[in-house]
CSV table of C-alpha atoms in Angstrom, one decimal:
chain,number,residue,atom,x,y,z
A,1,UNK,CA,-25.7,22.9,8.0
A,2,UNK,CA,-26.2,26.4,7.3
A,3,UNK,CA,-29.6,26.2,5.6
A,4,UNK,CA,-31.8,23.4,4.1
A,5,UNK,CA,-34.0,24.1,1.0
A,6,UNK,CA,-37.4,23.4,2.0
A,7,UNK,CA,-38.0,21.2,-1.0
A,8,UNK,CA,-34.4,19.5,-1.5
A,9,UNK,CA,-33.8,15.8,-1.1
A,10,UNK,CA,-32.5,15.9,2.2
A,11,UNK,CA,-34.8,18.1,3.3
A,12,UNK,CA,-37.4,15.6,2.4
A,13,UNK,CA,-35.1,12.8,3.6
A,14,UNK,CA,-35.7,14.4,7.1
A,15,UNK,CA,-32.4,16.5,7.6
A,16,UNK,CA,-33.2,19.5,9.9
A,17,UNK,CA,-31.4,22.7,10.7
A,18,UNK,CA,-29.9,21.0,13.9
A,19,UNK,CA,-29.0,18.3,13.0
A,20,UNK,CA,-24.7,17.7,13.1
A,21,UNK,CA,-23.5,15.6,9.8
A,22,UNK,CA,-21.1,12.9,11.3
A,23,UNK,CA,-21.2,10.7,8.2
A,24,UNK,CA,-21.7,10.6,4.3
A,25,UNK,CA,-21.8,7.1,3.1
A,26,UNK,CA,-20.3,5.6,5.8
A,27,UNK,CA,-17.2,8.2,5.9
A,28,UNK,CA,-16.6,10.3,9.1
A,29,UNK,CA,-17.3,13.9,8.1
A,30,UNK,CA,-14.8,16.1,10.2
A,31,UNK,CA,-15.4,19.7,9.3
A,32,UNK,CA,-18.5,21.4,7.0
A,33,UNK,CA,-15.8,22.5,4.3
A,34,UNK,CA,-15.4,18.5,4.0
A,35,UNK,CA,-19.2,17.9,4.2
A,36,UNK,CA,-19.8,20.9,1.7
A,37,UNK,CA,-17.4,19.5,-0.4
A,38,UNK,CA,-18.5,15.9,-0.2
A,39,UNK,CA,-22.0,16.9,-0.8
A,40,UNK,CA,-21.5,18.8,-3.8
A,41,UNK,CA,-19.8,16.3,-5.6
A,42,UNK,CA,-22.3,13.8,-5.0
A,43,UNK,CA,-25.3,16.6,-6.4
A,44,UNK,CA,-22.9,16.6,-9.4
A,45,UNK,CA,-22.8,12.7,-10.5
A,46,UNK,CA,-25.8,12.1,-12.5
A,47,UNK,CA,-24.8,8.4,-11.8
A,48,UNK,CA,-26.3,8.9,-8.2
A,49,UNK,CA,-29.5,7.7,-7.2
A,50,UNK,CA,-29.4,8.1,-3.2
A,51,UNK,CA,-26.9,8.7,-0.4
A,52,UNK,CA,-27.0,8.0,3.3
A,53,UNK,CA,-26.4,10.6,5.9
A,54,UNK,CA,-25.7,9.9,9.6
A,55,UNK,CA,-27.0,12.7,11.8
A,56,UNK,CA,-26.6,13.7,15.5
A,57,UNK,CA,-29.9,15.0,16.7
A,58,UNK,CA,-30.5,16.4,20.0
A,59,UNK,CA,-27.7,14.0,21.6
A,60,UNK,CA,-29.9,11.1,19.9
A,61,UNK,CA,-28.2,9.4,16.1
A,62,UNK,CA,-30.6,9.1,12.8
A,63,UNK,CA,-29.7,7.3,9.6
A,64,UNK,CA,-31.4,9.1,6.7
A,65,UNK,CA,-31.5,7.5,3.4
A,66,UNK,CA,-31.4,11.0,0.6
A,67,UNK,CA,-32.8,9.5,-2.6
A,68,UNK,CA,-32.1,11.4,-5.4
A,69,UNK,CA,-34.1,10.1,-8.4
């Protein structure tokens, strides 16, 4: 990621600066235009109430759970 909002869900979720995006919801995420993407259409569906992010961290893998409501 290029920056995290201090205050944002996935900040709060625990996503850091480092941290590699590998998976939104169980899909592989192969290049940040596809994770940008992904993750702006699920900020846009009011439907929503959390999403799960798998993370590579410092050769180590975290699940976070980004609740949104």
């Amino acid at each position: 990621m290029n920056s995290i909002a201090p205050s944002s869900p996935a900040a709060i979720a625990g996503l850091r600066q480092e941290d590699w995006i590998k998976e939104i919801d169980g899909t592989e995420a192969k290049s940040f235009a596809e994770v940008t993407a992904k993750l702006t259409g699920i900020e846009k569906d009011d439907s929503r109430a959390e999403f799960v992010l798998l993370v590579s961290r410092g050769g180590e893998t975290a699940v976070l759970r980004v609740k949104l409501k």
